[in-house]
Coordinates of C-alpha atoms and ligand atoms in Angstrom, one line a residue:
Chain A
M352 CA 146.9 44.3 90.7
N353 CA 143.9 46.5 90.1
L354 CA 142.2 45.5 93.4
F355 CA 144.8 47.2 95.5
K356 CA 144.8 50.4 93.5
S357 CA 141.2 50.9 92.3
T358 CA 138.8 53.1 94.1
V359 CA 136.2 50.3 94.3
G360 CA 138.7 47.5 94.8
R361 CA 140.2 49.1 97.9
K362 CA 136.7 49.7 99.3
I363 CA 135.9 46.1 98.8
L364 CA 139.0 45.0 100.6
M365 CA 138.0 47.3 103.5
A366 CA 134.5 45.9 103.6
V367 CA 135.8 42.3 103.6
T368 CA 138.4 42.9 106.3
G369 CA 136.0 45.1 108.2
L370 CA 133.4 42.3 108.3
M371 CA 136.0 39.8 109.4
L372 CA 137.0 42.2 112.2
V373 CA 133.3 42.3 113.1
G374 CA 133.4 38.5 113.3
F375 CA 136.3 38.8 115.7
I376 CA 134.6 41.4 117.9
T377 CA 131.5 39.1 118.0
V378 CA 133.5 36.1 119.3
H379 CA 135.5 38.4 121.6
L380 CA 132.3 39.9 123.1
L381 CA 130.8 36.5 123.8
G382 CA 133.9 35.5 125.6
N383 CA 134.1 38.7 127.6
L384 CA 130.5 38.4 128.7
S385 CA 131.4 35.3 130.5
V386 CA 132.8 37.6 133.2
F387 CA 129.2 38.1 134.3
A388 CA 128.8 34.3 134.7
G389 CA 131.5 34.4 137.4
A390 CA 135.1 33.7 138.0
D391 CA 135.0 30.0 137.0
A392 CA 133.4 30.8 133.6
I393 CA 135.9 33.5 132.5
N394 CA 138.9 31.6 133.9
A395 CA 137.8 28.5 132.0
Y396 CA 137.4 30.6 128.8
A397 CA 140.9 32.0 129.2
K398 CA 142.3 28.5 129.8
H399 CA 140.7 27.3 126.6
L400 CA 142.4 30.1 124.6
H401 CA 145.8 29.3 126.2
D402 CA 145.4 25.6 125.4
L403 CA 145.1 26.4 121.7
G404 CA 148.9 26.7 121.8
P405 CA 150.4 27.4 118.3
L406 CA 147.0 28.0 116.9
V407 CA 146.9 31.3 118.9
W408 CA 149.8 32.5 116.9
V409 CA 148.2 31.6 113.6
F410 CA 145.2 33.5 114.8
R411 CA 147.2 36.5 115.8
L412 CA 149.0 36.6 112.5
V413 CA 145.6 36.6 110.6
M414 CA 144.4 39.4 112.9
L415 CA 147.5 41.4 112.2
L416 CA 147.0 41.0 108.4
L417 CA 143.4 42.1 108.7
F418 CA 144.2 45.2 110.6
A419 CA 147.1 46.0 108.3
V420 CA 145.0 45.9 105.2
H421 CA 142.0 47.6 106.8
I422 CA 144.1 50.5 108.3
T423 CA 146.4 51.0 105.3
F424 CA 143.6 51.4 102.8
G425 CA 141.4 53.3 105.4
V426 CA 144.1 55.9 105.9
Q427 CA 145.0 56.0 102.2
L428 CA 141.4 56.6 101.1
Y429 CA 141.0 59.3 103.7
L430 CA 144.1 61.2 102.5
E431 CA 143.0 60.9 98.9
N432 CA 139.6 62.2 99.8
R433 CA 141.0 65.2 101.7
A434 CA 143.3 66.0 98.7
A435 CA 140.3 65.8 96.4
T436 CA 138.4 68.4 98.5
P437 CA 140.9 71.2 99.2
D438 CA 138.4 74.0 99.8
N439 CA 135.5 74.2 102.1
Y440 CA 132.2 76.0 101.5
A441 CA 131.5 79.1 103.5
I442 CA 128.3 77.4 104.5
Q443 CA 128.9 73.7 104.9
K444 CA 125.8 71.6 105.0
T445 CA 125.1 67.9 104.9
L446 CA 121.7 66.4 104.6
V447 CA 121.8 62.6 105.2
T448 CA 125.3 61.5 106.3
T449 CA 125.9 60.7 109.9
F450 CA 128.5 61.8 112.5
S451 CA 129.6 58.2 112.5
A452 CA 130.2 58.2 108.7
K453 CA 132.2 61.4 108.9
T454 CA 134.5 60.2 111.6
M455 CA 135.4 56.7 110.4
V456 CA 139.1 57.3 110.2
F457 CA 139.3 59.0 113.6
T458 CA 137.2 56.4 115.4
G459 CA 139.4 53.8 113.6
L460 CA 142.6 55.4 114.9
I461 CA 141.1 55.6 118.4
I462 CA 140.4 51.8 118.1
L463 CA 144.0 51.2 117.0
A464 CA 145.5 53.2 119.9
F465 CA 143.2 51.4 122.3
L466 CA 144.2 48.1 120.8
L467 CA 147.8 48.7 121.6
Y468 CA 147.0 49.7 125.1
H469 CA 144.6 46.7 125.5
L470 CA 147.3 44.3 124.4
L471 CA 149.8 45.9 126.9
H472 CA 147.2 45.7 129.6
F473 CA 145.7 42.2 129.3
T474 CA 148.0 40.3 127.0
V475 CA 151.5 41.5 127.8
Q476 CA 150.3 42.7 131.2
I477 CA 152.8 45.4 131.8
T478 CA 150.6 48.5 132.4
N479 CA 149.4 47.4 135.8
P480 CA 151.7 44.6 137.0
E481 CA 150.4 44.6 140.5
I482 CA 147.0 43.3 139.4
S483 CA 148.2 41.2 136.4
A484 CA 147.2 37.6 136.3
Q485 CA 150.9 36.6 136.0
N486 CA 151.5 38.0 139.5
L487 CA 148.3 36.9 141.1
P488 CA 148.0 33.5 142.9
L489 CA 146.8 30.7 140.6
V490 CA 143.4 29.2 141.2
D491 CA 143.0 25.5 140.6
G492 CA 146.3 25.6 138.8
H493 CA 145.4 28.3 136.2
L494 CA 145.6 32.0 135.9
D495 CA 143.1 34.1 137.7
V496 CA 141.9 36.3 134.8
F497 CA 138.7 37.1 136.7
T498 CA 140.5 38.9 139.5
M499 CA 142.7 40.7 137.0
V500 CA 139.6 42.0 135.1
T501 CA 137.6 43.0 138.1
L502 CA 140.4 44.7 139.9
S503 CA 141.3 46.5 136.6
F504 CA 137.9 47.9 136.0
Q505 CA 137.5 49.0 139.6
K506 CA 140.1 51.6 138.6
V507 CA 138.4 54.7 137.1
F508 CA 141.2 55.5 134.6
I509 CA 141.2 52.0 133.1
S510 CA 137.4 51.8 132.9
L511 CA 137.3 55.3 131.3
V512 CA 139.8 54.3 128.6
Y513 CA 137.8 51.2 127.8
I514 CA 134.5 53.0 127.8
V515 CA 135.7 55.8 125.4
A516 CA 137.3 53.2 123.1
M517 CA 134.1 51.2 123.0
I518 CA 132.1 54.3 122.1
A519 CA 134.5 54.8 119.3
L520 CA 134.0 51.2 118.2
T521 CA 130.3 51.6 118.3
L522 CA 130.4 54.7 116.1
H523 CA 132.7 52.9 113.7
I524 CA 130.6 49.9 113.2
F525 CA 127.4 52.0 113.2
H526 CA 128.5 53.2 109.8
G527 CA 130.5 50.1 108.9
L528 CA 127.8 47.6 109.5
S529 CA 125.5 49.3 107.0
S530 CA 128.1 50.6 104.6
W531 CA 129.4 47.1 103.6
V532 CA 126.1 46.2 102.0
Q533 CA 126.5 49.0 99.5
T534 CA 130.3 48.4 99.0
L535 CA 129.8 44.8 98.2
G536 CA 127.0 45.7 95.7
L537 CA 124.3 43.9 97.7
S538 CA 122.0 46.8 98.3
T539 CA 119.2 47.1 95.9
G540 CA 117.1 50.0 96.9
S541 CA 118.1 53.4 98.3
S542 CA 120.0 53.9 101.5
Q543 CA 116.9 52.9 103.4
D544 CA 117.6 49.2 102.9
K545 CA 116.5 47.1 105.8
V546 CA 120.0 45.7 106.3
T547 CA 121.1 49.3 107.0
Y548 CA 118.8 49.4 110.0
I549 CA 119.7 46.0 111.2
G550 CA 123.4 46.9 111.0
K551 CA 122.8 50.0 113.0
I552 CA 120.8 48.2 115.7
V553 CA 123.5 45.5 115.9
A554 CA 126.1 48.2 116.3
I555 CA 124.3 49.8 119.2
A556 CA 123.7 46.4 120.8
Y557 CA 127.4 45.5 120.6
G558 CA 128.3 48.9 122.0
L559 CA 126.0 48.5 125.0
A560 CA 127.2 45.0 125.7
Y561 CA 130.9 46.0 125.4
I562 CA 130.4 49.1 127.6
A563 CA 128.5 47.2 130.2
I564 CA 131.6 45.2 131.2
P565 CA 133.8 48.1 132.5
L566 CA 130.7 50.1 133.6
L567 CA 129.1 47.4 135.8
L568 CA 132.5 46.4 137.3
L569 CA 133.4 50.0 138.0
A570 CA 130.1 50.7 139.7
R571 CA 130.7 47.4 141.6
I572 CA 127.3 46.2 140.5
V573 CA 129.2 43.1 139.4
K574 CA 132.0 41.9 141.7
Chain B
M351 CA 111.3 91.2 98.3
D352 CA 114.7 92.5 99.2
L353 CA 117.6 90.0 99.6
T354 CA 121.3 90.2 100.6
L355 CA 123.6 88.0 98.4
H356 CA 127.0 86.9 99.4
V357 CA 128.6 85.8 96.1
W358 CA 131.9 84.1 95.5
R359 CA 134.0 86.4 93.2
Q360 CA 137.2 85.2 91.7
K361 CA 138.9 86.9 88.7
G362 CA 140.5 83.7 87.3
P363 CA 141.8 80.3 88.0
Q364 CA 144.9 81.7 89.8
D365 CA 143.0 84.3 91.9
K366 CA 142.3 83.5 95.5
G367 CA 138.8 84.7 95.4
K368 CA 136.4 85.9 98.1
L369 CA 132.8 86.4 99.1
E370 CA 131.3 89.8 98.2
T371 CA 128.0 91.2 99.3
Y372 CA 125.4 92.6 97.0
P373 CA 121.8 93.7 97.7
A374 CA 119.1 92.3 95.4
K375 CA 116.2 94.7 95.5
N376 CA 112.6 94.3 94.4
V377 CA 112.9 90.6 93.6
S378 CA 109.7 89.1 92.2
P379 CA 108.7 85.7 93.6
D380 CA 108.0 84.6 90.1
M381 CA 111.6 85.1 89.0
S382 CA 113.9 82.1 88.6
F383 CA 117.1 82.2 90.6
L384 CA 119.1 82.9 87.5
E385 CA 116.7 85.7 86.5
M386 CA 117.3 87.2 89.9
L387 CA 121.0 87.1 89.2
D388 CA 120.5 88.6 85.7
E389 CA 118.8 91.6 87.4
V390 CA 121.6 91.9 89.9
N391 CA 124.1 91.8 87.0
D392 CA 122.2 94.5 85.1
G393 CA 122.7 96.7 88.1
L394 CA 126.4 95.9 88.3
I395 CA 126.9 96.5 84.6
K396 CA 125.1 99.9 84.8
S397 CA 127.3 101.0 87.7
G398 CA 130.4 100.0 85.7
K399 CA 131.2 96.9 87.7
D400 CA 132.1 93.4 86.5
P401 CA 128.9 91.2 86.4
I402 CA 128.8 87.9 88.3
A403 CA 130.0 85.1 85.9
F404 CA 127.8 82.0 86.2
D405 CA 127.1 79.1 83.9
H406 CA 123.8 78.4 82.3
D407 CA 122.4 77.2 79.0
C408 CA 119.0 75.6 78.7
R409 CA 117.3 77.2 81.7
E410 CA 114.8 74.4 81.7
G411 CA 116.6 71.8 83.9
I412 CA 118.1 69.5 81.3
C413 CA 121.6 70.7 80.4
G414 CA 123.2 70.6 83.8
M415 CA 125.2 73.8 83.3
C416 CA 123.8 75.9 86.1
S417 CA 126.2 75.0 88.9
Q418 CA 125.8 76.9 92.1
V419 CA 125.9 76.0 95.7
I420 CA 123.3 78.1 97.4
N421 CA 123.4 78.3 101.2
G422 CA 125.5 75.1 101.3
R423 CA 123.4 73.0 99.0
P424 CA 124.1 72.3 95.4
H425 CA 121.3 73.8 93.3
G426 CA 119.7 75.3 96.4
K427 CA 117.2 74.2 98.8
Q428 CA 114.4 72.7 96.6
E429 CA 114.7 69.0 96.2
K430 CA 115.3 67.6 92.7
T431 CA 115.5 71.0 91.1
T432 CA 118.3 72.7 89.2
V433 CA 119.2 76.3 89.9
C434 CA 117.5 77.5 86.7
Q435 CA 114.3 75.8 87.9
L436 CA 114.5 77.2 91.4
H437 CA 112.2 80.1 91.9
M438 CA 112.4 83.1 94.2
R439 CA 109.1 82.2 95.9
Q440 CA 111.2 79.7 97.9
Y441 CA 112.8 82.7 99.6
N442 CA 111.5 85.4 102.0
D443 CA 112.1 89.1 102.2
G444 CA 115.3 89.9 104.1
D445 CA 116.9 86.5 103.4
E446 CA 120.7 86.2 103.2
I447 CA 121.8 84.0 100.4
F448 CA 125.3 82.6 100.0
I449 CA 126.2 81.6 96.4
E450 CA 129.4 79.6 95.8
P451 CA 130.8 77.6 92.9
W452 CA 131.1 73.8 93.0
R453 CA 134.2 73.1 95.1
A454 CA 136.4 70.1 94.2
K455 CA 140.0 69.7 93.1
A456 CA 138.7 68.1 89.9
F457 CA 136.5 71.2 89.1
P458 CA 139.0 74.1 88.9
I459 CA 137.2 77.5 89.2
Q460 CA 137.5 79.5 86.0
K461 CA 135.7 82.7 87.1
D462 CA 133.3 83.5 89.9
L463 CA 130.7 80.7 89.9
I464 CA 132.0 79.0 86.7
V465 CA 134.0 75.8 87.1
D466 CA 135.6 73.6 84.5
R467 CA 133.8 70.3 84.5
S468 CA 135.8 68.6 81.7
S469 CA 136.9 66.0 84.1
L470 CA 133.4 64.5 83.8
D471 CA 134.0 64.3 80.0
V472 CA 137.2 62.5 80.6
I473 CA 135.4 59.9 82.7
M474 CA 132.8 59.5 79.8
Q475 CA 135.6 59.1 77.3
A476 CA 137.1 56.4 79.3
G477 CA 134.1 54.1 78.8
G478 CA 130.8 55.9 78.8
Y479 CA 129.8 54.7 75.3
T480 CA 129.1 51.6 73.3
S481 CA 131.2 50.7 70.3
C482 CA 129.0 50.0 67.3
H483 CA 129.2 50.1 63.6
T484 CA 127.7 53.0 61.8
G485 CA 125.2 52.3 59.1
G486 CA 121.4 52.0 58.8
V487 CA 119.4 52.6 62.0
D488 CA 118.1 49.3 63.5
D489 CA 114.4 48.6 63.6
A490 CA 112.9 50.1 66.8
N491 CA 111.9 46.7 68.2
A492 CA 114.5 44.5 66.6
M493 CA 116.3 44.2 70.0
L494 CA 113.8 43.2 72.7
I495 CA 114.4 44.9 76.0
P496 CA 112.1 44.1 78.9
K497 CA 110.2 47.0 80.3
P498 CA 111.7 46.9 83.8
T499 CA 115.2 46.9 82.3
A500 CA 114.3 49.8 80.0
D501 CA 112.9 51.7 83.0
Y502 CA 116.0 51.0 85.1
A503 CA 118.3 52.2 82.3
M504 CA 116.1 55.3 81.8
D505 CA 116.3 56.1 85.6
A506 CA 120.1 56.0 85.3
A507 CA 120.0 58.0 82.1
E508 CA 118.3 60.9 83.8
C509 CA 121.7 62.1 85.0
I510 CA 122.4 65.4 83.3
G511 CA 126.0 65.5 84.3
C512 CA 125.8 68.7 86.3
G513 CA 128.3 67.7 89.0
A514 CA 126.0 68.4 92.0
C515 CA 126.9 64.9 93.4
I516 CA 130.5 65.8 93.5
A517 CA 129.8 69.3 94.9
A518 CA 127.8 67.7 97.7
C519 CA 130.1 64.8 98.4
P520 CA 132.4 65.3 101.5
N521 CA 135.1 63.4 99.5
S522 CA 134.4 65.0 96.1
S523 CA 133.8 61.6 94.7
A524 CA 132.3 61.2 91.2
M525 CA 130.8 57.8 92.0
L526 CA 127.1 58.7 91.6
F527 CA 127.8 60.2 88.1
T528 CA 130.0 57.3 87.0
S529 CA 127.7 54.7 88.4
A530 CA 124.7 56.2 86.5
K531 CA 126.6 55.7 83.3
V532 CA 127.9 52.3 84.2
A533 CA 124.5 51.0 85.3
Q534 CA 122.6 52.4 82.4
L535 CA 124.9 50.7 79.8
A536 CA 125.4 47.5 81.8
A537 CA 121.7 47.0 82.0
L538 CA 121.1 47.1 78.2
P539 CA 122.2 44.5 75.6
Q540 CA 124.1 47.1 73.7
G541 CA 126.3 47.9 76.7
K542 CA 126.9 44.4 77.9
P543 CA 129.8 43.3 75.7
E544 CA 132.0 46.1 77.0
A545 CA 130.7 46.1 80.6
R546 CA 133.9 44.8 82.2
K547 CA 136.3 47.1 80.3
R548 CA 134.0 50.0 81.0
V549 CA 133.7 49.7 84.7
L550 CA 137.5 49.3 85.1
A551 CA 138.3 52.2 82.8
M552 CA 135.7 54.6 84.2
T553 CA 136.6 54.0 87.9
Q554 CA 140.3 54.4 87.1
A555 CA 139.4 57.7 85.4
I556 CA 137.7 58.9 88.7
L557 CA 141.1 58.7 90.5
D558 CA 143.1 60.0 87.5
E559 CA 141.0 63.1 87.3
G560 CA 141.5 63.9 91.0
F561 CA 138.1 62.9 92.4
G562 CA 137.8 61.2 95.8
N563 CA 136.6 57.8 96.8
C564 CA 133.1 56.9 97.7
T565 CA 132.5 56.2 101.4
N566 CA 128.8 55.9 101.3
H567 CA 127.7 59.2 102.8
Y568 CA 124.8 59.4 100.2
E569 CA 125.0 63.2 100.1
C570 CA 125.1 62.8 96.3
E571 CA 121.6 61.2 96.1
A572 CA 120.2 63.9 98.4
A573 CA 121.6 66.7 96.2
C574 CA 120.9 65.2 92.8
P575 CA 118.4 67.4 90.8
K576 CA 117.4 64.3 88.9
G577 CA 117.0 62.0 92.0
I578 CA 119.6 59.5 90.7
S579 CA 119.6 56.7 93.3
V580 CA 122.7 55.4 95.1
K581 CA 121.5 51.9 94.1
F582 CA 123.4 52.6 90.9
I583 CA 126.6 52.8 93.0
A584 CA 125.8 49.3 94.4
K585 CA 125.3 48.2 90.8
L586 CA 128.7 49.7 89.8
N587 CA 130.3 47.9 92.7
R588 CA 128.6 44.7 91.5
E589 CA 129.9 45.3 88.0
Y590 CA 133.4 45.7 89.4
L591 CA 133.1 42.5 91.4
K592 CA 132.0 40.7 88.3
T593 CA 135.3 41.6 86.6
M594 CA 137.1 39.3 89.1
I595 CA 135.2 36.3 87.8
P596 CA 137.1 34.8 84.9
T597 CA 135.2 34.3 81.7
S598 CA 135.7 31.9 78.8
T599 CA 137.4 34.6 76.8
D600 CA 140.0 35.2 79.5
A601 CA 141.6 31.8 79.3
Ligands
LIG697 C1 137.7 45.9 115.5 C2 138.1 46.9 114.7 C3 137.4 47.3 113.5 C4 136.2 46.9 112.9 C5 135.2 45.9 113.4 C6 136.0 47.7 111.7 C7 134.9 47.5 110.8 C8 134.7 48.3 109.7 C9 133.7 48.0 108.7 C10 132.6 46.9 108.8 C11 133.8 49.0 107.7 C12 132.9 49.2 106.5 C13 133.5 49.0 105.2 C14 132.7 49.5 104.1 O1 132.5 50.7 104.0 O2 132.1 48.8 103.3 C15 134.9 49.8 108.1 C16 135.4 50.9 107.4 C17 136.4 51.7 107.8 N1 137.3 51.5 108.8 FE1 137.2 50.0 110.1 N2 137.0 48.6 111.5 C18 137.9 48.4 112.6 C19 139.1 49.0 112.8 C20 139.5 50.1 112.1 C21 140.8 50.7 112.4 C22 141.8 50.4 113.5 C23 140.9 51.8 111.5 C24 142.0 52.7 111.4 C25 142.2 53.7 110.7 C26 139.7 51.7 110.6 C27 139.3 52.6 109.6 C28 138.3 52.5 108.8 C29 138.0 53.4 107.7 C30 138.7 54.7 107.4 C31 136.8 52.9 107.1 C32 136.2 53.5 105.8 C33 135.0 54.2 106.1 C34 134.2 54.4 104.9 O3 134.5 53.9 103.8 O4 133.3 55.2 105.1 N3 138.9 50.7 111.1 N4 135.5 49.4 109.3
LIG698 S1 120.6 75.9 82.8 FE1 120.4 73.9 82.0 S2 119.9 72.8 83.7 FE2 120.0 74.7 84.5

């Protein structure tokens, strides 16, 4: 089908999957922020997720599909674009593009690497078994996710990994959250469209909120 | 004023090519950039050397032949200006100027600063036209086109096909060029019947010719000597999306 091969079709697929991933990180962020509301809040949130049962697997499958489509085309487009540009100028100048736009595939791959680590850390819980919820005493009959999270982020290495990854995510959606408007043919004026600015502001807000979690726990401002 | 030029010299398509340095002495600020190069070439010819090969035709900013990247910017530093319309008053005594050809896989270098831009013609041949019967010319106002639509189409039609958008694009994508053609024709009644076929064929030609994909850097718009807006790329994307909606003739 043309959609999977065309230069525009693949960009549209990337924009749609990218936006759905943004939907995911929005819900995920709201859930994560419950750590600031205390142990009961985040433990209850974790319990709700567990109680979804088989739905969790449906959700995981959808996420896998979104990532697969987004990453496959992202890497494909990147490789084609490199092949189309074999030689550099002696003086290489750009006028309006951003660091964030130029590094999309790299920030994307950092996110992917982080995602694998993140799943091993909090989902499979094998990177730091001594502080994993599976091995901590239950509270009121359910897993103590709060203690796992706070003890994790008190470790400098873990916090740094998360902070670097969240900087990459912020850079990625800084371009992504304005780029989709153009890709889906919704922009009407120049690159100065208002939505572009809103997208960039939202990206920074997400970044700050995501980084606040490991940062405040590491600094023991939140315990 | 006296300048130092670093110019890309390449004997032919197979040659590796390299930057060579030439002085440009007694340059008048009233010269155009191409006239300055003409003078340098005069000197080269007189001393028995091969002159710098560069493309040009109209020298009035409408043909799109003069393709040079000057200090990293297609058509040089003056906004919305072709190389032939760039004047030496933009430069100061003692300036160093790097002059390179458009660089993209789809634009093979023929000699020095001359590249082969026939790949743009291939994109045009894929759909940058309207099919119509020959015969008598229609009455000028027989087909009513609202003024804003006509203006929109004219803005897109300003594209002179010079290729600066590709030269400026980090991905060597021909999206701004293609979108200007797609948008111009899709806006007008004459172009509407073939709009679907056109956008599919022309975007396919982009990849077939070895251009890259658009990732919304917008360097093209900044480099365009005619100020073609990236809103036409959004329009192209919209035209592409429309092809996914079935029409009565599909079924
Ligand atoms: C939660 C994770 C992610 C989110 C929220 C996200 C979001 C987005 C969005 C909204 C876009 C804009 C699409 C457009 O240009 O219209 C995008 C583009 C892109 N993403 Fe992601 N993405 C994520 C993960 C990844 C990963 C893991 C990769 C791995 C390679 C990746 C690579 C790319 C690339 C290469 C682009 C294209 C950039 C461009 O066209 O300029 N992304 N992403
Ligand atoms: S020579 Fe025709 S546009 Fe410059």
